[in-house]
Short mmCIF file of C-alpha atoms and ligand atoms in Angstrom, two decimals:
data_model
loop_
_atom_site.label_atom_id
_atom_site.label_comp_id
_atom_site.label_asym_id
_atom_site.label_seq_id
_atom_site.Cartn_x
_atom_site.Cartn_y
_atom_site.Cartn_z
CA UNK A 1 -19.43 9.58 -9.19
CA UNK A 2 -15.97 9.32 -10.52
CA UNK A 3 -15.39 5.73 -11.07
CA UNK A 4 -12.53 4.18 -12.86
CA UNK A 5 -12.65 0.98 -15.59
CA UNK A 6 -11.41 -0.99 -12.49
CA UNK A 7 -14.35 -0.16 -10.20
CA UNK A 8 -12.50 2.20 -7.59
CA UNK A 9 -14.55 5.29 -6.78
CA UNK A 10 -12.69 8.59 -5.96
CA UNK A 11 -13.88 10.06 -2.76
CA UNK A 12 -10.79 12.13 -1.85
CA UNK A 13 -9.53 15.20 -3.77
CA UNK A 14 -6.02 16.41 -3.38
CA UNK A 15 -5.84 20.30 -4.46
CA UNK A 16 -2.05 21.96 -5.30
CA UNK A 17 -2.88 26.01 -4.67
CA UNK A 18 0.91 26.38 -5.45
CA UNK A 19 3.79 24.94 -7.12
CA UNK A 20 6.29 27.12 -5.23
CA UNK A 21 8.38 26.64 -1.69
CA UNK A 22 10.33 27.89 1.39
CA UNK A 23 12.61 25.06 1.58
CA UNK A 24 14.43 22.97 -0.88
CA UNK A 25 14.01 19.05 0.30
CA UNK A 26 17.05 17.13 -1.21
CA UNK A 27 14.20 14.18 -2.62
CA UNK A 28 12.20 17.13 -4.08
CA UNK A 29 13.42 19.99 -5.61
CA UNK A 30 16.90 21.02 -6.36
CA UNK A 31 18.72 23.66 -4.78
CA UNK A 32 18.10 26.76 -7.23
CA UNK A 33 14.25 25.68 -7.17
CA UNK A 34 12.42 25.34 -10.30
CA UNK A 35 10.59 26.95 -13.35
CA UNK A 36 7.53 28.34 -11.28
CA UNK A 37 4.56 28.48 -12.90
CA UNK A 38 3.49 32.11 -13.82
CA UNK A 39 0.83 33.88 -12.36
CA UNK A 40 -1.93 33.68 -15.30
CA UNK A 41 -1.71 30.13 -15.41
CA UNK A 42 -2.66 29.75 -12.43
CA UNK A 43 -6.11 29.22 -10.87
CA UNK A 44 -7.53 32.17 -9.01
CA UNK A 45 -9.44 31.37 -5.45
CA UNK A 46 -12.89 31.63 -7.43
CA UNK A 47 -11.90 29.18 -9.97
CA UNK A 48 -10.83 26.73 -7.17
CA UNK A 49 -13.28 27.21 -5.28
CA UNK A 50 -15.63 26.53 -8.66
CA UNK A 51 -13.96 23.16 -9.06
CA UNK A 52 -14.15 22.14 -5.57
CA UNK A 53 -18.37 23.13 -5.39
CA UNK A 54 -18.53 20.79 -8.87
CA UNK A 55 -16.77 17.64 -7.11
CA UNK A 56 -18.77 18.12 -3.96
CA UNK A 57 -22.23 18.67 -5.15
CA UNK A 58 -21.89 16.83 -8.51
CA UNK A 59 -18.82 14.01 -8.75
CA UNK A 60 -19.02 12.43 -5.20
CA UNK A 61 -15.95 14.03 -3.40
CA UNK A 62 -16.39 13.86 0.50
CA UNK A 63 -12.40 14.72 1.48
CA UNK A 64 -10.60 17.76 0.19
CA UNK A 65 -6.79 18.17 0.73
CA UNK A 66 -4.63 21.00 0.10
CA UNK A 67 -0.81 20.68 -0.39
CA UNK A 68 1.61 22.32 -3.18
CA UNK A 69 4.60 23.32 -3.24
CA UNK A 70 4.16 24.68 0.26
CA UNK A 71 -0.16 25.77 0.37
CA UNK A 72 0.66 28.22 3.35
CA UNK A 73 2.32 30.29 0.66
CA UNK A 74 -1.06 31.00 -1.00
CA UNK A 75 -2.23 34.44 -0.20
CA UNK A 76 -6.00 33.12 0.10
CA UNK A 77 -5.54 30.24 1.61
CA UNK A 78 -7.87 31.22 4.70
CA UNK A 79 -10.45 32.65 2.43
CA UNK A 80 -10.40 29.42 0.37
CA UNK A 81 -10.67 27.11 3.46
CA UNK A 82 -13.81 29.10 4.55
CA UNK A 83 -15.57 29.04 1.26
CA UNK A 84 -15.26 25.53 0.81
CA UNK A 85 -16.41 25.00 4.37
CA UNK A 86 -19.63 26.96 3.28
CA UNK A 87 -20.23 23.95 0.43
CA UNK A 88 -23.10 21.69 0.78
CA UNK A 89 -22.59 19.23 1.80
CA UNK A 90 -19.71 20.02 3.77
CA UNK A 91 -16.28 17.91 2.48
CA UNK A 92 -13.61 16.88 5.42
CA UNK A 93 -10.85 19.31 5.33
CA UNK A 94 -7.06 19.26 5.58
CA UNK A 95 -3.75 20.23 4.95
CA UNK A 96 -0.38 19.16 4.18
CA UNK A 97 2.47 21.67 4.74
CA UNK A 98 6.07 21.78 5.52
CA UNK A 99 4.46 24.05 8.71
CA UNK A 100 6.82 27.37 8.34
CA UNK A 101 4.09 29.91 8.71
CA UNK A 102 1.31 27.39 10.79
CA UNK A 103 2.28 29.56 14.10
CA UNK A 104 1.03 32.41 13.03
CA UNK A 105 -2.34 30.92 10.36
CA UNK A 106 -3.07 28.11 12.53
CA UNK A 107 -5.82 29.72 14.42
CA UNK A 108 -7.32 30.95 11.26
CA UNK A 109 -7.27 28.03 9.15
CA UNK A 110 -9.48 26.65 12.03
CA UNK A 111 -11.32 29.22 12.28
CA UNK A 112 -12.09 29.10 8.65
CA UNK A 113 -12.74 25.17 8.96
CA UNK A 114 -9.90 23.00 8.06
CA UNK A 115 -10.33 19.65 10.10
CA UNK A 116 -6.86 18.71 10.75
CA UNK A 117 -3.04 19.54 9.23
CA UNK A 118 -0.34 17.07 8.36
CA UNK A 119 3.04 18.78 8.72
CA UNK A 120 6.41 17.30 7.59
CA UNK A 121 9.56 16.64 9.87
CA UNK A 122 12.23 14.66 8.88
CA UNK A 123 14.43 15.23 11.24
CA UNK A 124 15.00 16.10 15.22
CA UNK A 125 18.20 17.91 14.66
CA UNK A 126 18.70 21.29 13.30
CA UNK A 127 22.23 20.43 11.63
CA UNK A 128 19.97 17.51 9.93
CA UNK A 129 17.34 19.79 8.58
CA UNK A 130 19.86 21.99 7.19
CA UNK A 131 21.13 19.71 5.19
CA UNK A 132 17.79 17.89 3.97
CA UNK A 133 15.97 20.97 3.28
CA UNK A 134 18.82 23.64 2.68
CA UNK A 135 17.46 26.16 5.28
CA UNK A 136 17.76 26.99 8.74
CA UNK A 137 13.98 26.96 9.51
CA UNK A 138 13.81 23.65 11.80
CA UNK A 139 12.27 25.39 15.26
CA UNK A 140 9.54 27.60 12.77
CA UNK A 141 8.53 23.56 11.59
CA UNK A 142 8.39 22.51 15.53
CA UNK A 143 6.68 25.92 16.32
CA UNK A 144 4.51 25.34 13.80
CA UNK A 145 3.42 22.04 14.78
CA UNK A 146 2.53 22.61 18.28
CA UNK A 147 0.56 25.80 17.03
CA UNK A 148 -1.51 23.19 15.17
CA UNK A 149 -2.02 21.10 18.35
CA UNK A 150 -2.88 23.60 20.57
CA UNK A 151 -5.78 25.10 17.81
CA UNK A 152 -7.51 21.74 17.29
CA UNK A 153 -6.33 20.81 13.90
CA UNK A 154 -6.25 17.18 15.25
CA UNK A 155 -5.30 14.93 14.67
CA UNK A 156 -1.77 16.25 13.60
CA UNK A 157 0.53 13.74 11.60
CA UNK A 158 3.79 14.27 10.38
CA UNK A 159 5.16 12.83 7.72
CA UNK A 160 9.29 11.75 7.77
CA UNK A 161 10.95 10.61 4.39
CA UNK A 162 14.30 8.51 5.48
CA UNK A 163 17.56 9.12 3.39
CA UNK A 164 20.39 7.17 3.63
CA UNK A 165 23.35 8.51 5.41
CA UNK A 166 21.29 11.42 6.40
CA UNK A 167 18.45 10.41 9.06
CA UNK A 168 17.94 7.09 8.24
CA UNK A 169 18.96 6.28 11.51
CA UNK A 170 16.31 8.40 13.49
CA UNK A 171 13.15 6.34 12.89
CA UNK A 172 13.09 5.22 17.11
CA UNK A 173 14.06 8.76 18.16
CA UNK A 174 11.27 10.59 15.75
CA UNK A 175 8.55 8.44 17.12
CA UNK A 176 9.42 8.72 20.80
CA UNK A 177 9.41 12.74 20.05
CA UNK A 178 5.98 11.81 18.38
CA UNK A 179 4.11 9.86 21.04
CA UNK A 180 5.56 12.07 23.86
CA UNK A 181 4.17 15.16 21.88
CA UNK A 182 0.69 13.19 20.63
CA UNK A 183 1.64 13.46 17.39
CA UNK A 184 1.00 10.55 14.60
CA UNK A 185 3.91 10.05 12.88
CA UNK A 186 4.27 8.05 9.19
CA UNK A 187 7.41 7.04 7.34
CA UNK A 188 7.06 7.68 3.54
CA UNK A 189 9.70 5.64 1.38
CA UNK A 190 10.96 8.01 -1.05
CA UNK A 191 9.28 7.70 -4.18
CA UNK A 192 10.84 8.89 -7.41
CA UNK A 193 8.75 12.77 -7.89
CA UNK A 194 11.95 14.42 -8.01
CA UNK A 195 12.90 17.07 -10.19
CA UNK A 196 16.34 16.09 -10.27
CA UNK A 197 15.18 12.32 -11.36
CA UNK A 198 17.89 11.84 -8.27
CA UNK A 199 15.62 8.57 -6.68
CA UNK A 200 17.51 5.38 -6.73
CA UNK A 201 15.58 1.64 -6.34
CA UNK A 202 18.92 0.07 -4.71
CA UNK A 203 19.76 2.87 -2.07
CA UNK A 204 16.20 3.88 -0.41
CA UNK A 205 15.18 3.03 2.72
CA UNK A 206 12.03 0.51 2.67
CA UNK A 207 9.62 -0.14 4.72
CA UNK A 208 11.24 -3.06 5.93
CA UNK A 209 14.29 -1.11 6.99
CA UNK A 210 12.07 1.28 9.21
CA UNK A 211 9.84 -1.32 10.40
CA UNK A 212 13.38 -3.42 11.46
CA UNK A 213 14.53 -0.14 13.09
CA UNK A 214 11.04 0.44 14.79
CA UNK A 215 11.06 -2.48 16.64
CA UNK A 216 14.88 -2.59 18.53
CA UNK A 217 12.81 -0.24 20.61
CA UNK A 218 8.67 -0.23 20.45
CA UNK A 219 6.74 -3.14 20.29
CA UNK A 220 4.40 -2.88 16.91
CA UNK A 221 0.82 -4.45 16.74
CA UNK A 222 -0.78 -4.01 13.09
CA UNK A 223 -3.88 -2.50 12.81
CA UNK A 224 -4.85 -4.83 10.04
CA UNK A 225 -6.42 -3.81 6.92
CA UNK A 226 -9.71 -3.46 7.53
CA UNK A 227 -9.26 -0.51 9.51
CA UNK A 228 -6.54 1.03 6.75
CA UNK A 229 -9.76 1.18 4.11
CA UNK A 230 -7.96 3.09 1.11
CA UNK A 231 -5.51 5.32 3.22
CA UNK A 232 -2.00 5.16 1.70
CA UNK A 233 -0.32 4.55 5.58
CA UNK A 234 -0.67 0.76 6.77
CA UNK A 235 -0.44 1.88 10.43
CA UNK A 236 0.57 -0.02 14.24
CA UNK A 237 -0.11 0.40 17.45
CA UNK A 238 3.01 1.19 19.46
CA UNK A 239 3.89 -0.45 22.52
CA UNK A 240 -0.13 -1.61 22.50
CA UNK A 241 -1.65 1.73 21.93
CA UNK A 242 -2.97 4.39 22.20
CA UNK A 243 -0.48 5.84 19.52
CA UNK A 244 -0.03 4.65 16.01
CA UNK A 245 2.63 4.58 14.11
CA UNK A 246 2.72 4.46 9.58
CA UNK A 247 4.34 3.79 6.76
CA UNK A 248 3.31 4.60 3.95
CA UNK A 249 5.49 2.51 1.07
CA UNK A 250 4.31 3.48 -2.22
CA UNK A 251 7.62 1.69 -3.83
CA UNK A 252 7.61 -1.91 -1.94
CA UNK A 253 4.06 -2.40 -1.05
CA UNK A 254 1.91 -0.27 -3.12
CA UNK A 255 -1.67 0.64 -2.17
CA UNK A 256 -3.34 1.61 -5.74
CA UNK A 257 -5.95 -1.78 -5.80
CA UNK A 258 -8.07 0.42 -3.11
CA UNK A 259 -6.94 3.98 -4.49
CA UNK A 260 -9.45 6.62 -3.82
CA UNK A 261 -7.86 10.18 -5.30
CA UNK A 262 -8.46 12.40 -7.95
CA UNK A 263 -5.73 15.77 -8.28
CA UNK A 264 -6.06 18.68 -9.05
CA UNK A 265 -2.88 20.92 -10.02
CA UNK A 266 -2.43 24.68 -9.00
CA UNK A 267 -2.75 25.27 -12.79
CA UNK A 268 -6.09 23.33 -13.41
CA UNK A 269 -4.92 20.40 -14.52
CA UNK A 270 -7.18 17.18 -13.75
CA UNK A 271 -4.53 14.08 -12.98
CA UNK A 272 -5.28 10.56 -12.19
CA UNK A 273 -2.41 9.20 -10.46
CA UNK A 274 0.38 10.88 -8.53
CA UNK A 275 2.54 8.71 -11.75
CA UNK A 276 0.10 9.74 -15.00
CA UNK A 277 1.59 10.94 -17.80
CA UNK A 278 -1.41 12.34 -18.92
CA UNK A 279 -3.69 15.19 -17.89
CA UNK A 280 -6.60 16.74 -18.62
CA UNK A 281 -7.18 20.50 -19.02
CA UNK A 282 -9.85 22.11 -16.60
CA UNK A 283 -8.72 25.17 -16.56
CA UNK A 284 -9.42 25.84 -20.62
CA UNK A 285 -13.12 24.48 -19.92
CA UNK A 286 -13.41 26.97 -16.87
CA UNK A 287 -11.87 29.99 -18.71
CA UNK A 288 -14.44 29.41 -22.10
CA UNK A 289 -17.03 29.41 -19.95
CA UNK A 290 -18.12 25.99 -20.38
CA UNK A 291 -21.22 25.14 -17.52
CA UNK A 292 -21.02 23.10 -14.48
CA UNK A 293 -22.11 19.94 -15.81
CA UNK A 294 -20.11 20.33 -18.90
CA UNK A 295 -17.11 20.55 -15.94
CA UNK A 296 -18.29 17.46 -14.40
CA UNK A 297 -18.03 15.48 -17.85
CA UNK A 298 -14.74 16.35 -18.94
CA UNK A 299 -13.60 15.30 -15.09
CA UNK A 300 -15.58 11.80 -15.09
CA UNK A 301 -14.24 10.94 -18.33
CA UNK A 302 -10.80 11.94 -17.15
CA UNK A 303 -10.83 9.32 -14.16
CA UNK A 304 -12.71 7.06 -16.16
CA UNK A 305 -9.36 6.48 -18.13
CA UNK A 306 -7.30 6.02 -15.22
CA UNK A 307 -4.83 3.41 -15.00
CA UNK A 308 -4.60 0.56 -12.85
CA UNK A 309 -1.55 1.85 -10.98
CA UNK A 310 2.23 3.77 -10.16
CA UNK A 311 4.05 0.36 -11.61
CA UNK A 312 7.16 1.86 -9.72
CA UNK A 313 8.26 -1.68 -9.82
CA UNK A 314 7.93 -2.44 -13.28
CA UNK A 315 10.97 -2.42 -15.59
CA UNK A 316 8.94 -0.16 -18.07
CA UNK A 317 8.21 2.38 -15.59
CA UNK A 318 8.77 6.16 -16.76
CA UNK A 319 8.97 9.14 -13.99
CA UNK A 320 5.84 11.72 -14.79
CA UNK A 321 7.48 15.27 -16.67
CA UNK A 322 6.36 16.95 -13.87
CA UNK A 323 7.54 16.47 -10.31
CA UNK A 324 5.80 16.20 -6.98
CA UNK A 325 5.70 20.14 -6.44
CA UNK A 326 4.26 20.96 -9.11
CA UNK A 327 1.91 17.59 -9.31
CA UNK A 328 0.77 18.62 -5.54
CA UNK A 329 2.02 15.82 -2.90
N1 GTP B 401 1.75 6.64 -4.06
C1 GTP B 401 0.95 7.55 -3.51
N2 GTP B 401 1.41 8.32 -2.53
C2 GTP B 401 0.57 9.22 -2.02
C3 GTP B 401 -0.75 9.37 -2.44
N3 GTP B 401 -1.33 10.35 -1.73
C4 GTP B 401 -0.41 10.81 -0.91
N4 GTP B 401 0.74 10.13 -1.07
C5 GTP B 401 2.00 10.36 -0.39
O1 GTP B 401 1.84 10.04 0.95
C6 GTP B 401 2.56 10.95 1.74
C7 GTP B 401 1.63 11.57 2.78
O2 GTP B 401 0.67 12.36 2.15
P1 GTP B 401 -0.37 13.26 2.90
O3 GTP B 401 -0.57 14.49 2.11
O4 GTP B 401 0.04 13.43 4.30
O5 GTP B 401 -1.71 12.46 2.76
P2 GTP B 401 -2.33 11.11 3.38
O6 GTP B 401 -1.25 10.28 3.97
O7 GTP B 401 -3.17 10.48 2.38
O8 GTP B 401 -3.24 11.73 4.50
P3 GTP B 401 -4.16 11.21 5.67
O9 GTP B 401 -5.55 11.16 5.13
O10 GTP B 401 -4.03 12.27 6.70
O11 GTP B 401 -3.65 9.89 6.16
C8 GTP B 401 3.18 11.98 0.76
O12 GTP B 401 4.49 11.61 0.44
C9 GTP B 401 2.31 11.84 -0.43
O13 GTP B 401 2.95 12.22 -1.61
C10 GTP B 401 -1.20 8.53 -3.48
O14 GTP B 401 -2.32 8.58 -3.93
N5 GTP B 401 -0.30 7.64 -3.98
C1 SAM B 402 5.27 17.55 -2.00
S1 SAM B 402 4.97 17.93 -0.30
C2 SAM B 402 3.79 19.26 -0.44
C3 SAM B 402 3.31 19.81 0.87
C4 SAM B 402 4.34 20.48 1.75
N1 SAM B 402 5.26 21.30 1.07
C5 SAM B 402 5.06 19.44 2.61
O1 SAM B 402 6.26 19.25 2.43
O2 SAM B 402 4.36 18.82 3.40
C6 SAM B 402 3.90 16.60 0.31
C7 SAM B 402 4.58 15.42 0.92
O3 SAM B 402 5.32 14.76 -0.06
C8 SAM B 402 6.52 14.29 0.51
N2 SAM B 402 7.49 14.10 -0.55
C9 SAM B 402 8.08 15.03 -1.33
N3 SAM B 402 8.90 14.46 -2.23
C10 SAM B 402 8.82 13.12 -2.01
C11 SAM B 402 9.42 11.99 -2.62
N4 SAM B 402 10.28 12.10 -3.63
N5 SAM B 402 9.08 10.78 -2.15
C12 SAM B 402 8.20 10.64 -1.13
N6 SAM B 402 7.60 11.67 -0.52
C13 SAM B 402 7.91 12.89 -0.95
C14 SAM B 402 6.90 15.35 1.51
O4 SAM B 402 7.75 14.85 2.50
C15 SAM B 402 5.54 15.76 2.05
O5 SAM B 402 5.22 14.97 3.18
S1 SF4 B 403 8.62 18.35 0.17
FE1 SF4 B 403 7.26 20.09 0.53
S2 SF4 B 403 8.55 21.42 1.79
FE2 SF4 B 403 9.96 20.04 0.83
S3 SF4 B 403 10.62 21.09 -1.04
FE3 SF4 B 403 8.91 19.73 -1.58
S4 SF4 B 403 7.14 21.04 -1.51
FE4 SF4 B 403 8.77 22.06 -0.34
S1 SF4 B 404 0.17 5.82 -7.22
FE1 SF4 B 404 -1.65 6.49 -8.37
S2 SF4 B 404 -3.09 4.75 -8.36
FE2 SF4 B 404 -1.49 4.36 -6.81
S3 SF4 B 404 -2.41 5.10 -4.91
FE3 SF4 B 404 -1.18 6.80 -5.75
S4 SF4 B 404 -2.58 8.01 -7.03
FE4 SF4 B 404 -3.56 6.05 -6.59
#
């Protein structure tokens, strides 16, 4: 197992297979992009696929998640997602994507096994995207999402990060769009993972805002906490149900007492916390040959110094050197 000094057990492995992107989110990456990693550095499809059979059979991992950077961007990303379908035992599967390119790999990633997809949409207007993301790709996101529906990668969420002054004023419209389409849709507060070190405490919208904003139209029932378990979105039924509505507010009501992740970066880099400052280097063990079990050690005693929490409240917090594309989302 992969236990931690405070008793939490990590169940749930997030995998980057790429630090690189189509669009440029204004709370993520600047506009020129960044210092990608080069091509050596990174893990090839066997290696991953390596690390992934070690937490399965070995550490205890039942969930594996692939994100970036933008994951649809990895060449082998089918070939991955039917390899690790082939483990024993079999880990849940999904994906989170910015969904340019699920309209035409959708089929195939189910095909090859992924579960389910989350795909993030800020935004119902195209002017709006433009300006949060800095391309003109808005219908390939909407494309892409119904592609996912329609193949069974259910169910599909989508994630919306609120800016001010941008489309912090959407939060009723995006989840009328969502429950008329059967899509679950979760606010994330903005957390600060940006390159630019651009995220302010005093100007981002909270979970109160969107909660406040919510209900001038929907009537919100909470779903409690027993049936949240260690998922990052508290979530409520709208209008009494069927559909669900989250937020997930890492910055005003943070979830890490019942935290249940391990990473892993596209360059084989074991981390902790979204917020560590430290990592630990998988990818030297893998490349000097060093055995499975060998693997496995290095990677419990990794999690084994993992710290209680983000602090993103705390005066003495410090943002992570590397930001959220490169850590894997
Ligand atoms: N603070 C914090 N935020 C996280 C963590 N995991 C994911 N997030 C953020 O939550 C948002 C949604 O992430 P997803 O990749 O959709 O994952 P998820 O919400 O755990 O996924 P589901 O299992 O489908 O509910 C993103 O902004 C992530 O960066 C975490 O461990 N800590
Ligand atoms: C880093 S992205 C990686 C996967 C994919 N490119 C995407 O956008 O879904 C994962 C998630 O993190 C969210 N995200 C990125 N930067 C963030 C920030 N500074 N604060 C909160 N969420 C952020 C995105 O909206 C997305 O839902
Ligand atoms: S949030 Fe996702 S889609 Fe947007 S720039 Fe970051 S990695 Fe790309
Ligand atoms: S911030 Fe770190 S400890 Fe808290 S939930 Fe996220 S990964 Fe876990």
């Amino acid at each position: 197992m992969l236990i931690d000094t405070y008793g939490r057990v990590a169940t749930d492995l997030r995998v980057s297979l790429t630090d690189r992107c189509n669009l440029r989110c204004t709370y993520c990456m600047p506009e020129e992009g960044l210092q990608w990693l080069a091509k050596p550095d990174l893990l090839t499809d066997d290696e991953i696929v390596r690390l992934v059979g070690i937490a399965v059979t070995s550490l205890g991992i039942e969930e594996v998640r692939f994100t970036g950077g933008e994951p649809l961007l990895r060449p082998g990303l089918v070939g991955i997602v039917e390899r690790v379908a082939a483990l024993e035992p079999r880990p849940q599967m999904s994906l989170t994507t910015n969904g340019i390119g699920l309209r035409r790999t959708a089929e195939a990633l189910k095909k090859a096994g992924l579960d389910r997809v989350n795909v993030s949409l800020d935004t119902l207007r195209p002017d709006v995207f433009k300006s949060l993301t800095r391309r003109n790709r808005h219908q390939d996101v909407l494309d892409g999402l119904y592609t996912a529906r329609e193949a069974g990668l259910t169910p599909v969420k989508v994630n919306s990060v609120l800016m001010p002054g941008l489309n912090d004023d959407e939060a009723p419209d995006l989840l009328a769009w969502a429950v008329e389409h059967d899509y679950e849709l979760r606010f994330i507060e903005q957390m600060p993972l940006d390159a630019q070190h651009g995220w302010k405490r005093d100007g981002m919208i909270t979970a109160g805002d969107i909660l406040t904003s919510l209900r001038t139209r929907f009537e919100l029932t909470s779903e409690g906490d027993e049936a949240r378990g260690s998922a990052p979105a508290e979530r409520w039924l709208v209008d009494g149900g069927p559909h669900r509505v989250g937020v997930i507010a890492s910055v005003t009501r943070p979830f890490c007492a019942a935290c249940d992740r391990t990473r892993l970066t596209a360059d084989g880099q074991i981390r902790t916390c979204l917020f560590a400052s430290e990592e630990t280097d998988l990818r030297a063990a893998l490349r000097s040959d060093a055995p499975d079990e060998e693997i496995a050690r290095i990677w419990k005693l990794a999690m084994w110094g993992k710290k209680a929490g983000a602090g993103l409240d705390d005066p003495s917090f410090v943002q992570p050197d590397r930001p959220m594309s490169a850590i894997g989302g």
